[in-house]
XYZ file of C-alpha atoms in Angstrom:
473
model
C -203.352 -92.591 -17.894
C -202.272 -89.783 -16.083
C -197.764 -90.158 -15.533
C -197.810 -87.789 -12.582
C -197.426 -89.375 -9.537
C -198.598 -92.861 -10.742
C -196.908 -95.757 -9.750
C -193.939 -97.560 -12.215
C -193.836 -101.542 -11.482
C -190.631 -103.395 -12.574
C -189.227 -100.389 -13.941
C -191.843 -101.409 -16.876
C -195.079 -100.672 -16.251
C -196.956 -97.085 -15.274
C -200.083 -98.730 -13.214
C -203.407 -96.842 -13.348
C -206.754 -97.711 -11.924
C -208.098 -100.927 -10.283
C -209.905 -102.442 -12.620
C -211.227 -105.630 -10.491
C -210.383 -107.300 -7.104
C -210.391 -111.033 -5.499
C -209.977 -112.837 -2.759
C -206.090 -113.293 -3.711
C -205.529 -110.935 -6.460
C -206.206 -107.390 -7.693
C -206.359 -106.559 -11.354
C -204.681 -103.087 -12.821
C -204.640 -101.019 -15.770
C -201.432 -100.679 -17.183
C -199.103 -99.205 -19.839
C -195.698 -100.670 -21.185
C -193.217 -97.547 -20.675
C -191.202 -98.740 -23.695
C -194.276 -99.529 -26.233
C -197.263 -97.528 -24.899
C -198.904 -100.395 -25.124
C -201.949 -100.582 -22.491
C -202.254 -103.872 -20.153
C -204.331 -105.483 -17.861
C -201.957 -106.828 -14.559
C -203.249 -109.598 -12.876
C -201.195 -109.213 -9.119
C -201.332 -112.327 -7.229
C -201.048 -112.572 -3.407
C -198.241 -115.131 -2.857
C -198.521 -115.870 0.924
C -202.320 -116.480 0.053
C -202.065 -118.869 -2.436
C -199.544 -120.999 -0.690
C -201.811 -120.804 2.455
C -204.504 -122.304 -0.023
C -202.249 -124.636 -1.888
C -203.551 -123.007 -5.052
C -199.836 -122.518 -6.390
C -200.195 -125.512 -8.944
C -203.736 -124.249 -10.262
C -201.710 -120.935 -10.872
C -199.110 -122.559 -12.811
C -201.341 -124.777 -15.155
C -203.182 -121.085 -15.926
C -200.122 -120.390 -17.121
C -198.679 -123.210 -18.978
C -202.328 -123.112 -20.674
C -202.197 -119.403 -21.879
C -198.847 -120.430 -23.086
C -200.639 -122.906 -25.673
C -203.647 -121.020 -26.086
C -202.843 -118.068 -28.459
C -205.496 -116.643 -30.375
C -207.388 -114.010 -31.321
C -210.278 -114.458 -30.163
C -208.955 -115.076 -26.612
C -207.178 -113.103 -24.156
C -203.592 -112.972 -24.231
C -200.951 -113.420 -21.996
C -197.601 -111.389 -22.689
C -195.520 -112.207 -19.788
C -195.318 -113.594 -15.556
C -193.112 -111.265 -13.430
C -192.437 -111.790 -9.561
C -191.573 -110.066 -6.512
C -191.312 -111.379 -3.199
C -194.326 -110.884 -2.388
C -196.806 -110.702 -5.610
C -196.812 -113.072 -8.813
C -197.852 -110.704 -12.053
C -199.548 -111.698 -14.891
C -199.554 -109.115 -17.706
C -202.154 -109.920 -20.532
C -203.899 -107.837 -22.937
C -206.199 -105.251 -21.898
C -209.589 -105.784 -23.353
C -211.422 -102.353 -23.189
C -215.204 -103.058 -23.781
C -215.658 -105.601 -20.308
C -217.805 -108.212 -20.510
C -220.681 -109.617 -23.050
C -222.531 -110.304 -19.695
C -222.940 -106.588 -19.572
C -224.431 -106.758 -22.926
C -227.251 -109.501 -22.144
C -227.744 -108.193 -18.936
C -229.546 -105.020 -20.925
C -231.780 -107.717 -22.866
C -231.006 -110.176 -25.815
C -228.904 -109.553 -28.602
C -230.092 -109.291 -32.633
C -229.675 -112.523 -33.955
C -226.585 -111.192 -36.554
C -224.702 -110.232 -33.046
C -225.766 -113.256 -31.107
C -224.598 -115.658 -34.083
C -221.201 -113.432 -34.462
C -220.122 -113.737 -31.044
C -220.940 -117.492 -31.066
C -218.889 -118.118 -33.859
C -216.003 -116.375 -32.394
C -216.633 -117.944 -29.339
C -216.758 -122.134 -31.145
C -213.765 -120.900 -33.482
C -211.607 -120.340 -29.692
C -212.819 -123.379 -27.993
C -212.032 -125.647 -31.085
C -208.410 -123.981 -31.076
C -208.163 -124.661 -27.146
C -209.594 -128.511 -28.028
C -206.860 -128.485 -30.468
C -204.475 -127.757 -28.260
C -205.902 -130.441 -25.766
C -206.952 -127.232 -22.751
C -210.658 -127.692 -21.946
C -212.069 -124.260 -19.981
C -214.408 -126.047 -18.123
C -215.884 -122.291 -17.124
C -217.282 -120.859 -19.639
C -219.733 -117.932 -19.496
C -220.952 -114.172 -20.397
C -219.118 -113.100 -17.351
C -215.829 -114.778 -18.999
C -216.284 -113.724 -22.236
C -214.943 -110.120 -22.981
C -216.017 -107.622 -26.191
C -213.103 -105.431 -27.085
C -213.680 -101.795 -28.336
C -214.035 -103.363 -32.107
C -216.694 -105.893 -31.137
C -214.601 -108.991 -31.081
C -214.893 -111.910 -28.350
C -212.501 -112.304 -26.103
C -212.043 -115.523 -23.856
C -210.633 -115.111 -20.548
C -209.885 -116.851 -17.222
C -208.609 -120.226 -17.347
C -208.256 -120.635 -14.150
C -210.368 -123.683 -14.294
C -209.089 -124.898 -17.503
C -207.632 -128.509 -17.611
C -205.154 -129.698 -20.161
C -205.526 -133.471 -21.703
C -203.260 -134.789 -19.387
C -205.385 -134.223 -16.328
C -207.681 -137.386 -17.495
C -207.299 -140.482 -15.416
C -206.840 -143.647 -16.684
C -210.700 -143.992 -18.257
C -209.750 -140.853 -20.763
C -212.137 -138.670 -18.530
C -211.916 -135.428 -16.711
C -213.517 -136.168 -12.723
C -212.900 -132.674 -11.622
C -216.418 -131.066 -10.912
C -216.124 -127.376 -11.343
C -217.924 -124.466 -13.796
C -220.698 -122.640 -12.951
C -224.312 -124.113 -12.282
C -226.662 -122.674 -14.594
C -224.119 -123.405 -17.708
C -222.346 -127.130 -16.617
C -223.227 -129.956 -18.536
C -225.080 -133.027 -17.238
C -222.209 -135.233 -16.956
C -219.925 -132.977 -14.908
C -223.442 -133.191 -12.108
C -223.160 -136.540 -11.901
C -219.317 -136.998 -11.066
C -219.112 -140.179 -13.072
C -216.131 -138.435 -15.478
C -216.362 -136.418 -18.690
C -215.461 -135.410 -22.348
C -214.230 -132.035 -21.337
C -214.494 -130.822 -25.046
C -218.326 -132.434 -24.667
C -218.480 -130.267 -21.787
C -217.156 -127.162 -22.975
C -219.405 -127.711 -26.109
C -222.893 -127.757 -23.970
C -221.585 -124.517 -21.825
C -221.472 -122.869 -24.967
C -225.376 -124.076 -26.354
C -226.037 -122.420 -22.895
C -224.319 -118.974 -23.931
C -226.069 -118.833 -27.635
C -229.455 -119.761 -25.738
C -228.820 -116.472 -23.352
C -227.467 -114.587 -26.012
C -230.957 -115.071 -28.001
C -233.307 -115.238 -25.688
C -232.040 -112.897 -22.805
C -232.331 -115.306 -19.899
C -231.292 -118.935 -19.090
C -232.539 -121.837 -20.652
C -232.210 -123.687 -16.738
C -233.146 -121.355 -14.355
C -234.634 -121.922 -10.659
C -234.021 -120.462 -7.098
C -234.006 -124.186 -5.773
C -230.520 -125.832 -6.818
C -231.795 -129.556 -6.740
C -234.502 -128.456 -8.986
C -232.389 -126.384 -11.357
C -229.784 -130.243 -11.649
C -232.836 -131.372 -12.071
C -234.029 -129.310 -15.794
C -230.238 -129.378 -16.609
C -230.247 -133.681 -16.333
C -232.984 -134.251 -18.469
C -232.550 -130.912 -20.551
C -235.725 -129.577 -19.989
C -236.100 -126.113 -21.415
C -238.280 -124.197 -24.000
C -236.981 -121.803 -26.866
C -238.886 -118.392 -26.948
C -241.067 -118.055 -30.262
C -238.437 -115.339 -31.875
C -235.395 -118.068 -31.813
C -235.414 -118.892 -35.786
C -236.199 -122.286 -36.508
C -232.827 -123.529 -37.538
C -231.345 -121.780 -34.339
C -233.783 -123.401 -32.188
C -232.564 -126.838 -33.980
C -228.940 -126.120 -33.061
C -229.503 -125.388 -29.434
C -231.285 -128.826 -29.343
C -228.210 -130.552 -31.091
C -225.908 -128.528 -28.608
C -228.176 -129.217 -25.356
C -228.437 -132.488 -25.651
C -227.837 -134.098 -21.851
C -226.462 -137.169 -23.575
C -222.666 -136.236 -24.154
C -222.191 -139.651 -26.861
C -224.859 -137.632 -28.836
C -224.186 -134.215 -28.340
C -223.253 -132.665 -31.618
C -219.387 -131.729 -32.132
C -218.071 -128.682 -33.183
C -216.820 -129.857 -36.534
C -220.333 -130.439 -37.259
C -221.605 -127.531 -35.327
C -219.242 -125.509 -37.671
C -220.832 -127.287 -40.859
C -224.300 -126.333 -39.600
C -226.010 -123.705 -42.293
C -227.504 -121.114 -39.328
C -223.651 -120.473 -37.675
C -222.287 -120.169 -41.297
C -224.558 -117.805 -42.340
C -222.183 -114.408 -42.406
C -219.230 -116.272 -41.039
C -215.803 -114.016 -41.274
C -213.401 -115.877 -38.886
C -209.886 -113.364 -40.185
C -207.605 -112.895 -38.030
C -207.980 -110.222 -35.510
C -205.985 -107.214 -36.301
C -205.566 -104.951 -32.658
C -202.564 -103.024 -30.945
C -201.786 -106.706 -29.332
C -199.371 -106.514 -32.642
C -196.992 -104.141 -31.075
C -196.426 -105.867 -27.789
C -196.023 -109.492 -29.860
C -193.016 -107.923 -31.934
C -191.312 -108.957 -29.170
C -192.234 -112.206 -29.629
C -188.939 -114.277 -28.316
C -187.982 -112.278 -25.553
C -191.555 -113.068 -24.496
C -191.643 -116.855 -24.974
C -188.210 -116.856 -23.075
C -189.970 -115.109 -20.350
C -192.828 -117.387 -20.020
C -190.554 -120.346 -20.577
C -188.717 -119.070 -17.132
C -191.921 -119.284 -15.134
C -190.718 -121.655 -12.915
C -188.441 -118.734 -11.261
C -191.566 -116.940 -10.564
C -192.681 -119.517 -7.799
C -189.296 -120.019 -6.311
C -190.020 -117.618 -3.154
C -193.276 -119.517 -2.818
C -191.746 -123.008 -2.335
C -188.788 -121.755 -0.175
C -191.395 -119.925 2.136
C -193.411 -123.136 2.274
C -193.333 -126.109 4.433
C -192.402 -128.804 2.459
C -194.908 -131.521 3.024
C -194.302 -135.194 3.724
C -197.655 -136.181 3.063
C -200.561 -135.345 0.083
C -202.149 -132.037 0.607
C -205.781 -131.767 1.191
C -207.448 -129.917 -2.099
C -209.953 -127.065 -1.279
C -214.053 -128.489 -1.294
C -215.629 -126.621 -4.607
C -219.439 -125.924 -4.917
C -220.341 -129.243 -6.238
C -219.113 -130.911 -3.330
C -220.259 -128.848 -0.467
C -223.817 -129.249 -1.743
C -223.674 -133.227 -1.556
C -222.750 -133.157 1.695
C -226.235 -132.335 2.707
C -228.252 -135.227 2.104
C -230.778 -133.544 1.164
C -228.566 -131.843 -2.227
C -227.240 -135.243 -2.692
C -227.136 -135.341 -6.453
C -226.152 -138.982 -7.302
C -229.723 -140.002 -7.551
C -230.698 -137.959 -10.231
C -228.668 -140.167 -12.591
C -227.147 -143.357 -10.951
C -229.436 -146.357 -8.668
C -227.512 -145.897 -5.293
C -227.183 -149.723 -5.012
C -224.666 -148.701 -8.173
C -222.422 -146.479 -6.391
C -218.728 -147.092 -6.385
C -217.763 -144.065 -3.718
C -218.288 -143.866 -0.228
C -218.150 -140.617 1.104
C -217.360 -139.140 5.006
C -216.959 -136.148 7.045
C -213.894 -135.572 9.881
C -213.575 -132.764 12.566
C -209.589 -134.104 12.436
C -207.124 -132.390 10.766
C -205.957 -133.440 7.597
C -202.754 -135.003 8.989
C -204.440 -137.208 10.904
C -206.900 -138.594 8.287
C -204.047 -139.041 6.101
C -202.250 -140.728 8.907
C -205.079 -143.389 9.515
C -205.649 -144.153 6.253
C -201.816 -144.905 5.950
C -202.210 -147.372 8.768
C -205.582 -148.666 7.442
C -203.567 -149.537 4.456
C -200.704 -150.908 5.991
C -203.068 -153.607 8.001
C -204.622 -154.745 4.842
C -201.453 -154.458 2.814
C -202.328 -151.833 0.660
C -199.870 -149.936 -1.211
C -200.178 -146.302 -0.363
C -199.519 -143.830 -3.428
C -199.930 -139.781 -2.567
C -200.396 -137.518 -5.041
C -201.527 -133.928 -5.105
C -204.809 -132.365 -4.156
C -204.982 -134.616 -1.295
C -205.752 -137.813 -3.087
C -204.630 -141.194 -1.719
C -204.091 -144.318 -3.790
C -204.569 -147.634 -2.230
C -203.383 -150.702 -4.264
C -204.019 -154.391 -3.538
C -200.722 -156.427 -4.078
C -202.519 -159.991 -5.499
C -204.535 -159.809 -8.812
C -208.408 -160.361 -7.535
C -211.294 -161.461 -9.784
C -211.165 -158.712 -12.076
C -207.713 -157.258 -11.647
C -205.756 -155.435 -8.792
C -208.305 -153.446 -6.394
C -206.931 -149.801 -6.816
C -209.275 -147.804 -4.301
C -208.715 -143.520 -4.550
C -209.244 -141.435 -1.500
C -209.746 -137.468 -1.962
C -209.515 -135.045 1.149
C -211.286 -131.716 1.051
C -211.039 -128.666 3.015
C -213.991 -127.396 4.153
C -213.019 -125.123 7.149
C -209.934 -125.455 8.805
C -211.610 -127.943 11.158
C -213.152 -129.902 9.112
C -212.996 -131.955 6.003
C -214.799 -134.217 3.362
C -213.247 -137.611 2.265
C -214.362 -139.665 -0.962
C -213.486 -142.912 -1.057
C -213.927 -144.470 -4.904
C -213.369 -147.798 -6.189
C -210.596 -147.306 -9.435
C -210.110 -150.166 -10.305
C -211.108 -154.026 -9.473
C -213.817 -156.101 -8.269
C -216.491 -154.851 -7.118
C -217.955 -157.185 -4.640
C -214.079 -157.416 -2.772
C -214.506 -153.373 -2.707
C -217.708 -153.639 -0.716
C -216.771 -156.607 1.617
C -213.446 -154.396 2.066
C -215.100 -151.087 3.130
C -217.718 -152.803 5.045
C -215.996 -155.719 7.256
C -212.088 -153.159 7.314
C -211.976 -149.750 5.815
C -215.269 -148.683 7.651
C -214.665 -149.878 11.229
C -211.045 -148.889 11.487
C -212.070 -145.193 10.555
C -214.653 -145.262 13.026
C -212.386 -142.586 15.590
C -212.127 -140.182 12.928
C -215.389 -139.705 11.377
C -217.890 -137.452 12.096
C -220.481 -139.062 9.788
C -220.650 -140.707 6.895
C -223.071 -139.704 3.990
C -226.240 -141.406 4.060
C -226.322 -142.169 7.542
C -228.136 -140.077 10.174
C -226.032 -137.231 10.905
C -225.352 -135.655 13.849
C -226.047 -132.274 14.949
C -224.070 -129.979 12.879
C -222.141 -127.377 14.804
C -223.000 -123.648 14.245
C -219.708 -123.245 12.175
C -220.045 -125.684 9.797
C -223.740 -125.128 9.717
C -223.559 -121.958 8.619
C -220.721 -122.904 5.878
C -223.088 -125.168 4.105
C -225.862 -123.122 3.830
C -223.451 -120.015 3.008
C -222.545 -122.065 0.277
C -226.228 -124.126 -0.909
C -227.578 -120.249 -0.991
C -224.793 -118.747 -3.097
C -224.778 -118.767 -7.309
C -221.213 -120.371 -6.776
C -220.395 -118.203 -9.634
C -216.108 -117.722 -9.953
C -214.936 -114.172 -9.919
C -215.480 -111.878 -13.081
C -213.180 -112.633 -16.101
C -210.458 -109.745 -16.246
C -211.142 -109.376 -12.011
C -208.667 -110.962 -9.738
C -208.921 -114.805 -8.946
């Protein structure tokens, strides 16, 4: 890295070349002035993420690096601030991604099966820990210059705590072509199970070259993934071919587990799981000063919550790709796995602004004496106050952004009985929302306006893949 006329940052860090770029974040080369030590910097955009409300999904990306060091994952050394950017400064992983690997055809069965050990031996630390990735693929899996695996990007990752009160995970994110089954069918999941099946997808493309669920229509594609259809090539060895079976298997209650996938004779064949020995060494002798920066993260957000309005009602959480598409009937995905006389969720559209959806539904609530609970992400809890047949009705609502203009709302039965749900949203909850929405899903919709038009099909065309691993966010 050339010192002549670079830029220093913090008085720390001599920045070199770009090394990846987001919608609210650009990723640097870097070296430590005091240890020579080369970095990637992850710069984040404040104003943007506080425009998108993303600051919380930024700070759980941090609190999970925190509990997530290992070797065969990407580090994080420290979070810095200015007023304007939030830096992350993690290790700098020189040989870029194992997608760039398969992309030039399939690996030799020694490499496939070393990388996939790596790869279960970081995921059953993360488990461990209780952080799920809930993203994992070639593009977020790096190869440093010695050949070792490297996770990154968790900025999907959830920790344990994120389950709801069944023990399940109900956030539906990842990428298409390697989520499992049950994350499709927004019914909850294992997100261990999940993490597991992502990574039979990875050994699958690692061996064969190509995805084991592949098609250019998306409802066909949820379609192979529900009911696992997919073929092995002839030069997968038999007792690979068995594993992938174990691993792909679309029921998570059978899906094999890692301890077992870990006992299984074709992964242990050659295993060397050692410790990692790289020039990360150097920058952890510093180990304290760099836990007592990470434990100070907090500070780095401070100029983010002054400079935001400080909201007096739950904040709408951004639509994801699984979501957009089911707002089409025609990409409605329930059916594939559930009767839709078996539903618990209702689900509607609003050209109103979020305030104002929140805002009925408050008043909805206060007419049938519902307790109103807000949390974050936009979801609304709505509690009965007498005990019905089967306990106190507890219905959530979620608000999504799609544009500016317009929004998706899920209504969901939590808790309760079923039947007093229906009559509820049918004879009440339905009627009284009847000013604010634009249609409801399942019903004939009307004609969609150019500008959302064009959003959905933007987003039913696209791979919905996240940005690349060490790129910005």
């Amino acid at each position: 890295m050339e010192s002549k006329g670079s830029t220093v940052l913090m008085e720390r860090y001599e920045l070199g070349k770009l090394l990846g770029q987001g919608t609210f974040a650009k990723v640097h080369h870097a070296r430590d002035l005091k240890t020579r030590l080369n970095v990637a910097i992850k710069m984040i955009d404040k104003e943007k993420i506080v425009k998108v409300g993303m600051i919380d999904q930024i700070k759980r990306e941090i609190s999970v690096m925190k509990l997530v060091r290992h070797s065969n994952i990407v580090q994080l050394y420290e979070v810095m601030a200015s007023k304007k950017k939030i830096y992350f400064v993690m290790e700098y992983v020189k040989g870029g991604e194992l997608f760039n690997k398969v992309a030039k055809g399939k690996l030799k069965e020694d490499v496939a099966r070393k990388y996939f050990q790596q790869l279960i031996s970081a995921i059953d630390f993360c488990h461990s820990r209780g952080v799920y990735h809930r993203d994992l693929k070639p593009e977020n899996l790096l190869v440093d210059e010695n050949g070792n695996l490297k996770i990154s990007d968790f900025g999907l990752s959830a920790l344990a705590e994120s389950k709801r009160q069944d023990g399940l995970l109900h956030t539906t994110c990842g990428t298409p072509a390697y989520v499992a089954p049950e994350v499709i069918n927004r019914r909850g999941y294992d997100g261990a199970k999940a993490d597991i099946w992502s990574c039979g997808v990875i050994l699958y493309v690692l061996l064969a070259g190509y995805l084991p669920f592949h098609d250019s229509n998306l409802m066909e594609m949820y379609k192979m993934i529900g009911k696992a259809e997919f073929r092995c090539p002839n030069w997968f060895p038999p007792d690979a071919r068995r594993l992938i079976s174990k691993i792909l298997d679309p029921n998570p209650s059978t899906r094999i587990s890692i301890s077992k996938i870990m006992e299984n004779s074709w992964f242990k064949k050659g295993l060397q799981l050692k410790p990692i020995k790289d020039n990360a060494d150097s920058m952890l002798k510093d180990a304290e000063s760099k836990e007592a920066a990470l434990e100070n993260d907090d500070a780095v957000f401070s100029v983010c919550e002054n400079t935001e309005p400080k909201p007096e009602m739950a904040k709408p959480a951004h639509l994801n790709a699984f979501d957009i598409i089911s707002l089409s009937t025609g990409f409605d995905l329930s059916g594939l796995f559930e009767e839709r006389n078996k539903k618990r969720e209702v689900r509607f559209t609003s050209r109103q602004p979020a305030k104002t959806i929140i805002s009925k539904l408050e008043d909805v609530a206060k007419r049938l004496k519902l307790k109103v609970m807000k949390k974050d992400g936009g979801l609304l809890k709505l509690e009965g106050s007498k005990e019905g047949r089967k306990g106190v009705l507890s219905i959530d609502t979620e608000i999504f952004v799609v544009t500016p203009n317009f929004h998706f709302v899920e209504v969901k039965k939590n808790s309760g009985d079923t039947i007093e749900y229906k009559k509820m949203m049918k004879k009440d909850i339905r009627p009284a929302l009847k000013d604010i929405v634009w249609t409801w899903q399942g019903d004939e919709p009307r004609t969609q306006q150019p500008e959302e038009e064009e959003y959905l099909q933007t987003y039913q065309r696209d791979s919905f893949d996240t940005d690349s691993p060490q790129n910005a966010l």
